[in-house]
């Protein structure tokens, strides 16, 4: 039976977690003990204490050394997350004590990343020592990171969460979409292709909402055949594939698409989707107080919007 949370909180120590990471990196008690500056018997004793607390072995022992088992890999992964959090704690403490800095972790879907970057530039101008982390992911992935405390604020869609009521929702930001392709795609020269023509093409889409939009567009057009969709969750990978493949179309947020078209990297295909992409929101957990720098990020975002900056 797994230990209770109270047991873990009272018996696990940061030094023990550091030893687990060293054991994973070194593969032997001797080398790990040297890395964390304790004796080999001390390292052996500490490992036994950890495994006793967790009620299960964490490593496979063999003549070649130690190798983490499934449970061990899980514990080590969380040990690294805790180490990262402690580092962020230290950075934020320094920032508070010196009157600047701090740490901010923000996540966004593909269409929101440009908005995040523009706002962060403004925040950094005020706080150049700010420690920053920006993550691009799907709404589902971002809400999971928000739930686990890995990010402070997310620009995504709350309806992808299991409990949308857990989040404070700020703003309602539309995300118009363009159909784009490599400038060499045959449909670029077609005036206004109908959806029956487009339906025969291969599409690159960002998961999860865009595949649904394509499917809905099929239904609206009275077509039953499944869409040939390539799901890619990286903006860079989508743009790289469009650059190299003249036979695919992509559905991109207007902000990203317009920039690429103006640079001549992509071309717009003249088709207007009847299905609308849901707007995204700025979200954070109701049960967690925002840090001063996270609140400042939200203020700067609002200021950019009100000043007419085309941030979305």
Short mmCIF file of C-alpha atoms in Angstrom, two decimals:
data_model
loop_
_atom_site.label_atom_id
_atom_site.label_comp_id
_atom_site.label_asym_id
_atom_site.label_seq_id
_atom_site.Cartn_x
_atom_site.Cartn_y
_atom_site.Cartn_z
CA UNK A 1 0.00 0.00 0.00
CA UNK A 2 1.43 3.43 -0.95
CA UNK A 3 2.46 5.70 1.95
CA UNK A 4 0.14 8.52 2.99
CA UNK A 5 0.86 12.10 2.02
CA UNK A 6 1.55 12.88 5.69
CA UNK A 7 4.18 10.12 5.78
CA UNK A 8 5.89 11.45 2.66
CA UNK A 9 5.88 15.03 3.93
CA UNK A 10 7.33 14.08 7.31
CA UNK A 11 9.94 11.53 6.22
CA UNK A 12 11.25 12.53 2.80
CA UNK A 13 14.15 15.00 2.72
CA UNK A 14 15.54 17.10 -0.11
CA UNK A 15 18.97 15.51 0.42
CA UNK A 16 17.42 12.08 -0.20
CA UNK A 17 15.86 13.28 -3.45
CA UNK A 18 19.22 14.68 -4.51
CA UNK A 19 20.75 11.25 -3.88
CA UNK A 20 18.10 9.57 -6.06
CA UNK A 21 18.96 11.87 -8.97
CA UNK A 22 22.66 11.17 -8.49
CA UNK A 23 22.04 7.40 -8.43
CA UNK A 24 20.09 7.68 -11.68
CA UNK A 25 22.90 9.68 -13.32
CA UNK A 26 25.82 7.62 -11.98
CA UNK A 27 24.39 4.10 -11.84
CA UNK A 28 26.38 3.21 -8.72
CA UNK A 29 26.28 3.91 -5.00
CA UNK A 30 29.98 4.79 -4.90
CA UNK A 31 29.85 7.47 -7.62
CA UNK A 32 26.54 8.88 -6.39
CA UNK A 33 27.92 9.17 -2.85
CA UNK A 34 30.89 11.15 -4.18
CA UNK A 35 28.59 13.43 -6.17
CA UNK A 36 26.46 14.39 -3.16
CA UNK A 37 29.47 14.42 -0.78
CA UNK A 38 28.48 11.64 1.63
CA UNK A 39 30.09 8.31 2.49
CA UNK A 40 29.17 5.16 0.59
CA UNK A 41 27.64 3.54 3.73
CA UNK A 42 25.70 6.77 4.28
CA UNK A 43 24.36 6.66 0.71
CA UNK A 44 23.36 3.00 1.10
CA UNK A 45 21.59 3.77 4.36
CA UNK A 46 19.79 6.79 2.83
CA UNK A 47 18.59 4.72 -0.14
CA UNK A 48 17.29 2.02 2.19
CA UNK A 49 15.43 4.69 4.18
CA UNK A 50 13.80 6.10 1.04
CA UNK A 51 12.72 2.66 -0.18
CA UNK A 52 11.41 1.84 3.29
CA UNK A 53 9.37 5.06 3.35
CA UNK A 54 7.92 4.36 -0.09
CA UNK A 55 7.37 0.68 0.67
CA UNK A 56 9.03 -0.59 -2.50
CA UNK A 57 12.45 -0.91 -4.18
CA UNK A 58 13.29 1.89 -6.61
CA UNK A 59 16.29 0.32 -8.34
CA UNK A 60 17.26 -2.99 -9.90
CA UNK A 61 20.55 -4.18 -8.41
CA UNK A 62 23.00 -6.05 -10.63
CA UNK A 63 26.72 -6.56 -11.10
CA UNK A 64 26.69 -3.61 -13.50
CA UNK A 65 25.25 -1.27 -10.88
CA UNK A 66 21.86 0.28 -10.21
CA UNK A 67 19.09 0.90 -12.72
CA UNK A 68 15.82 2.62 -11.80
CA UNK A 69 12.68 0.49 -12.12
CA UNK A 70 9.29 1.92 -13.14
CA UNK A 71 8.54 3.27 -9.67
CA UNK A 72 12.07 4.61 -9.36
CA UNK A 73 11.78 6.52 -12.65
CA UNK A 74 8.52 8.02 -11.43
CA UNK A 75 10.03 9.15 -8.11
CA UNK A 76 13.17 10.51 -9.82
CA UNK A 77 11.05 12.49 -12.27
CA UNK A 78 9.25 14.18 -9.39
CA UNK A 79 12.54 14.69 -7.56
CA UNK A 80 13.75 16.72 -10.54
CA UNK A 81 10.52 18.73 -10.58
CA UNK A 82 10.96 19.48 -6.88
CA UNK A 83 14.56 20.56 -7.53
CA UNK A 84 13.30 22.93 -10.24
CA UNK A 85 10.68 24.33 -7.88
CA UNK A 86 13.28 24.92 -5.17
CA UNK A 87 15.45 26.75 -7.73
CA UNK A 88 12.46 28.91 -8.68
CA UNK A 89 11.78 29.53 -4.98
CA UNK A 90 15.34 30.77 -4.54
CA UNK A 91 15.07 33.05 -7.59
CA UNK A 92 11.80 34.52 -6.37
CA UNK A 93 13.18 35.06 -2.87
CA UNK A 94 16.17 36.93 -4.31
CA UNK A 95 13.83 39.03 -6.45
CA UNK A 96 11.62 39.92 -3.48
CA UNK A 97 14.60 40.74 -1.24
CA UNK A 98 16.26 42.92 -3.87
CA UNK A 99 13.04 44.50 -5.12
CA UNK A 100 13.12 43.04 -8.63
CA UNK A 101 13.21 39.76 -10.51
CA UNK A 102 11.15 36.74 -9.54
CA UNK A 103 9.98 33.82 -11.65
CA UNK A 104 7.14 33.61 -14.17
CA UNK A 105 5.97 30.52 -16.05
CA UNK A 106 3.38 31.09 -18.78
CA UNK A 107 1.85 28.63 -21.22
CA UNK A 108 -0.12 29.16 -24.41
CA UNK A 109 -1.59 27.42 -27.41
CA UNK A 110 -0.05 28.06 -30.82
CA UNK A 111 -2.27 31.08 -31.50
CA UNK A 112 -1.53 32.66 -28.12
CA UNK A 113 2.27 32.41 -28.14
CA UNK A 114 2.73 35.67 -30.07
CA UNK A 115 0.57 37.46 -27.49
CA UNK A 116 2.61 35.97 -24.67
CA UNK A 117 5.92 36.99 -26.26
CA UNK A 118 4.82 40.60 -26.83
CA UNK A 119 3.61 40.90 -23.25
CA UNK A 120 6.76 39.33 -21.83
CA UNK A 121 8.91 41.82 -23.74
CA UNK A 122 7.03 44.60 -21.97
CA UNK A 123 7.36 42.93 -18.55
CA UNK A 124 11.09 42.30 -19.08
CA UNK A 125 11.62 45.97 -19.90
CA UNK A 126 10.43 46.68 -16.36
CA UNK A 127 12.08 43.66 -14.70
CA UNK A 128 15.15 42.62 -16.73
CA UNK A 129 16.27 40.11 -14.07
CA UNK A 130 13.00 38.17 -14.31
CA UNK A 131 13.40 34.39 -14.65
CA UNK A 132 11.04 33.22 -17.41
CA UNK A 133 9.58 30.00 -18.74
CA UNK A 134 7.27 29.89 -21.78
CA UNK A 135 5.58 26.65 -22.83
CA UNK A 136 3.59 25.92 -25.99
CA UNK A 137 1.09 23.07 -25.75
CA UNK A 138 -2.51 22.11 -26.39
CA UNK A 139 -5.23 23.48 -24.09
CA UNK A 140 -5.52 20.07 -22.46
CA UNK A 141 -1.79 19.90 -21.80
CA UNK A 142 -1.63 23.47 -20.49
CA UNK A 143 -4.50 22.94 -18.05
CA UNK A 144 -2.72 19.85 -16.75
CA UNK A 145 0.43 21.93 -16.18
CA UNK A 146 -1.68 24.59 -14.47
CA UNK A 147 -3.28 21.97 -12.20
CA UNK A 148 0.15 20.60 -11.24
CA UNK A 149 1.54 24.05 -10.50
CA UNK A 150 4.08 23.93 -13.34
CA UNK A 151 2.87 27.23 -14.84
CA UNK A 152 1.32 30.35 -13.29
CA UNK A 153 -0.93 31.48 -16.14
CA UNK A 154 -2.21 29.82 -19.31
CA UNK A 155 -3.70 31.30 -22.47
CA UNK A 156 -5.94 28.52 -23.71
CA UNK A 157 -9.52 27.20 -23.55
CA UNK A 158 -11.01 26.22 -20.18
CA UNK A 159 -13.56 23.82 -21.68
CA UNK A 160 -10.76 21.28 -22.23
CA UNK A 161 -10.29 20.91 -18.48
CA UNK A 162 -12.00 18.24 -16.41
CA UNK A 163 -13.26 20.91 -13.99
CA UNK A 164 -13.52 24.30 -15.73
CA UNK A 165 -14.81 25.83 -12.49
CA UNK A 166 -11.35 25.40 -10.96
CA UNK A 167 -10.02 28.32 -13.01
CA UNK A 168 -10.29 32.07 -12.95
CA UNK A 169 -11.05 33.16 -16.52
CA UNK A 170 -9.90 36.57 -17.72
CA UNK A 171 -10.80 37.98 -21.12
CA UNK A 172 -12.18 36.43 -24.26
CA UNK A 173 -9.73 36.50 -27.15
CA UNK A 174 -10.94 35.47 -30.64
CA UNK A 175 -8.59 33.42 -32.80
CA UNK A 176 -9.34 33.87 -36.53
CA UNK A 177 -7.81 31.19 -38.76
CA UNK A 178 -6.32 31.23 -42.24
CA UNK A 179 -5.86 28.37 -44.68
CA UNK A 180 -2.25 28.49 -45.88
CA UNK A 181 0.15 26.44 -47.97
CA UNK A 182 3.57 26.42 -49.52
CA UNK A 183 3.64 29.13 -52.26
CA UNK A 184 4.11 26.29 -54.76
CA UNK A 185 0.85 24.52 -53.85
CA UNK A 186 -1.51 24.28 -56.89
CA UNK A 187 -4.49 25.74 -54.99
CA UNK A 188 -2.66 29.00 -54.29
CA UNK A 189 -3.39 30.08 -57.87
CA UNK A 190 -7.07 29.07 -57.69
CA UNK A 191 -9.36 32.02 -57.03
CA UNK A 192 -11.74 30.59 -54.44
CA UNK A 193 -11.58 26.79 -54.22
CA UNK A 194 -14.68 25.11 -52.80
CA UNK A 195 -14.45 22.81 -49.82
CA UNK A 196 -14.99 19.72 -51.97
CA UNK A 197 -11.67 20.55 -53.64
CA UNK A 198 -10.01 21.30 -50.32
CA UNK A 199 -11.33 18.06 -48.84
CA UNK A 200 -9.17 16.06 -51.22
CA UNK A 201 -6.02 17.64 -49.80
CA UNK A 202 -3.83 16.59 -46.90
CA UNK A 203 -4.08 18.96 -43.93
CA UNK A 204 -1.73 19.88 -41.11
CA UNK A 205 -3.63 20.77 -37.96
CA UNK A 206 -2.79 21.62 -34.37
CA UNK A 207 -4.46 19.24 -31.89
CA UNK A 208 -7.13 19.10 -30.42
CA UNK A 209 -9.67 21.73 -31.53
CA UNK A 210 -8.54 22.14 -35.15
CA UNK A 211 -9.14 18.51 -36.19
CA UNK A 212 -12.65 18.91 -34.77
CA UNK A 213 -13.11 22.08 -36.82
CA UNK A 214 -12.17 20.25 -40.00
CA UNK A 215 -14.57 17.44 -39.21
CA UNK A 216 -17.36 19.97 -38.56
CA UNK A 217 -16.58 21.71 -41.85
CA UNK A 218 -17.04 18.35 -43.58
CA UNK A 219 -20.44 17.96 -41.96
CA UNK A 220 -21.44 21.52 -42.92
CA UNK A 221 -20.37 20.87 -46.53
CA UNK A 222 -22.36 17.61 -46.60
CA UNK A 223 -19.25 15.48 -47.05
CA UNK A 224 -18.80 12.19 -45.24
CA UNK A 225 -15.25 11.16 -46.12
CA UNK A 226 -12.74 11.44 -43.26
CA UNK A 227 -10.28 14.29 -43.44
CA UNK A 228 -6.64 13.38 -44.08
CA UNK A 229 -5.13 15.26 -41.14
CA UNK A 230 -1.57 15.36 -39.87
CA UNK A 231 -1.63 16.49 -36.24
CA UNK A 232 1.46 18.45 -35.12
CA UNK A 233 1.68 20.25 -31.78
CA UNK A 234 4.76 22.36 -32.59
CA UNK A 235 4.52 25.65 -34.47
CA UNK A 236 8.08 25.26 -35.74
CA UNK A 237 7.39 21.74 -37.03
CA UNK A 238 4.23 22.90 -38.82
CA UNK A 239 6.08 25.75 -40.55
CA UNK A 240 9.03 23.50 -41.41
CA UNK A 241 6.73 20.91 -43.01
CA UNK A 242 4.88 23.55 -45.03
CA UNK A 243 8.23 24.87 -46.25
CA UNK A 244 9.28 21.42 -47.47
CA UNK A 245 5.99 19.91 -48.68
CA UNK A 246 4.06 21.57 -51.53
CA UNK A 247 1.20 19.08 -51.24
CA UNK A 248 -0.32 19.99 -47.87
CA UNK A 249 -2.58 22.70 -46.50
CA UNK A 250 -2.58 24.02 -42.95
CA UNK A 251 -5.00 25.79 -40.68
CA UNK A 252 -3.09 28.48 -38.75
CA UNK A 253 -4.04 31.34 -36.43
CA UNK A 254 -4.21 34.58 -38.42
CA UNK A 255 -1.39 36.23 -36.45
CA UNK A 256 1.11 33.50 -37.31
CA UNK A 257 -0.17 32.99 -40.85
CA UNK A 258 -0.14 36.69 -41.76
CA UNK A 259 3.46 37.10 -40.64
CA UNK A 260 4.61 34.09 -42.69
CA UNK A 261 2.65 35.23 -45.77
CA UNK A 262 4.10 38.76 -45.56
CA UNK A 263 7.60 37.28 -45.42
CA UNK A 264 6.86 35.17 -48.51
CA UNK A 265 7.31 31.87 -46.68
CA UNK A 266 3.66 30.84 -47.08
CA UNK A 267 0.70 31.75 -49.28
CA UNK A 268 -2.92 32.17 -48.26
CA UNK A 269 -5.57 29.94 -49.84
CA UNK A 270 -8.78 31.90 -50.41
CA UNK A 271 -11.27 29.93 -48.37
CA UNK A 272 -13.20 31.18 -45.35
CA UNK A 273 -14.14 28.53 -42.79
CA UNK A 274 -17.79 28.50 -41.76
CA UNK A 275 -16.86 26.75 -38.50
CA UNK A 276 -15.50 29.21 -35.95
CA UNK A 277 -12.54 28.49 -33.71
CA UNK A 278 -13.47 28.99 -30.02
CA UNK A 279 -11.86 32.02 -28.39
CA UNK A 280 -9.15 31.43 -25.80
CA UNK A 281 -8.95 32.90 -22.31
CA UNK A 282 -6.31 33.81 -19.77
CA UNK A 283 -6.59 31.26 -16.97
CA UNK A 284 -5.13 30.59 -13.54
CA UNK A 285 -6.11 28.39 -10.61
CA UNK A 286 -8.77 29.77 -8.27
CA UNK A 287 -7.15 28.10 -5.26
CA UNK A 288 -3.71 29.68 -5.78
CA UNK A 289 -2.71 33.27 -5.22
CA UNK A 290 -0.95 34.87 -8.16
CA UNK A 291 2.57 36.16 -7.60
CA UNK A 292 3.18 39.90 -8.09
CA UNK A 293 4.97 39.26 -11.39
CA UNK A 294 2.09 37.09 -12.68
CA UNK A 295 -0.36 39.88 -11.83
CA UNK A 296 1.90 42.34 -13.64
CA UNK A 297 1.92 40.06 -16.69
CA UNK A 298 -1.90 40.16 -16.77
CA UNK A 299 -1.90 43.96 -16.38
CA UNK A 300 0.55 44.35 -19.27
CA UNK A 301 -1.52 42.05 -21.43
CA UNK A 302 -4.64 44.13 -20.75
CA UNK A 303 -2.73 47.35 -21.41
CA UNK A 304 -1.53 46.05 -24.77
CA UNK A 305 -5.08 45.10 -25.71
CA UNK A 306 -6.56 48.47 -24.72
CA UNK A 307 -3.84 50.42 -26.54
CA UNK A 308 -4.89 48.74 -29.76
CA UNK A 309 -1.87 46.49 -30.05
CA UNK A 310 -2.81 43.62 -32.33
CA UNK A 311 -1.77 41.07 -29.79
CA UNK A 312 -4.20 38.32 -30.85
#
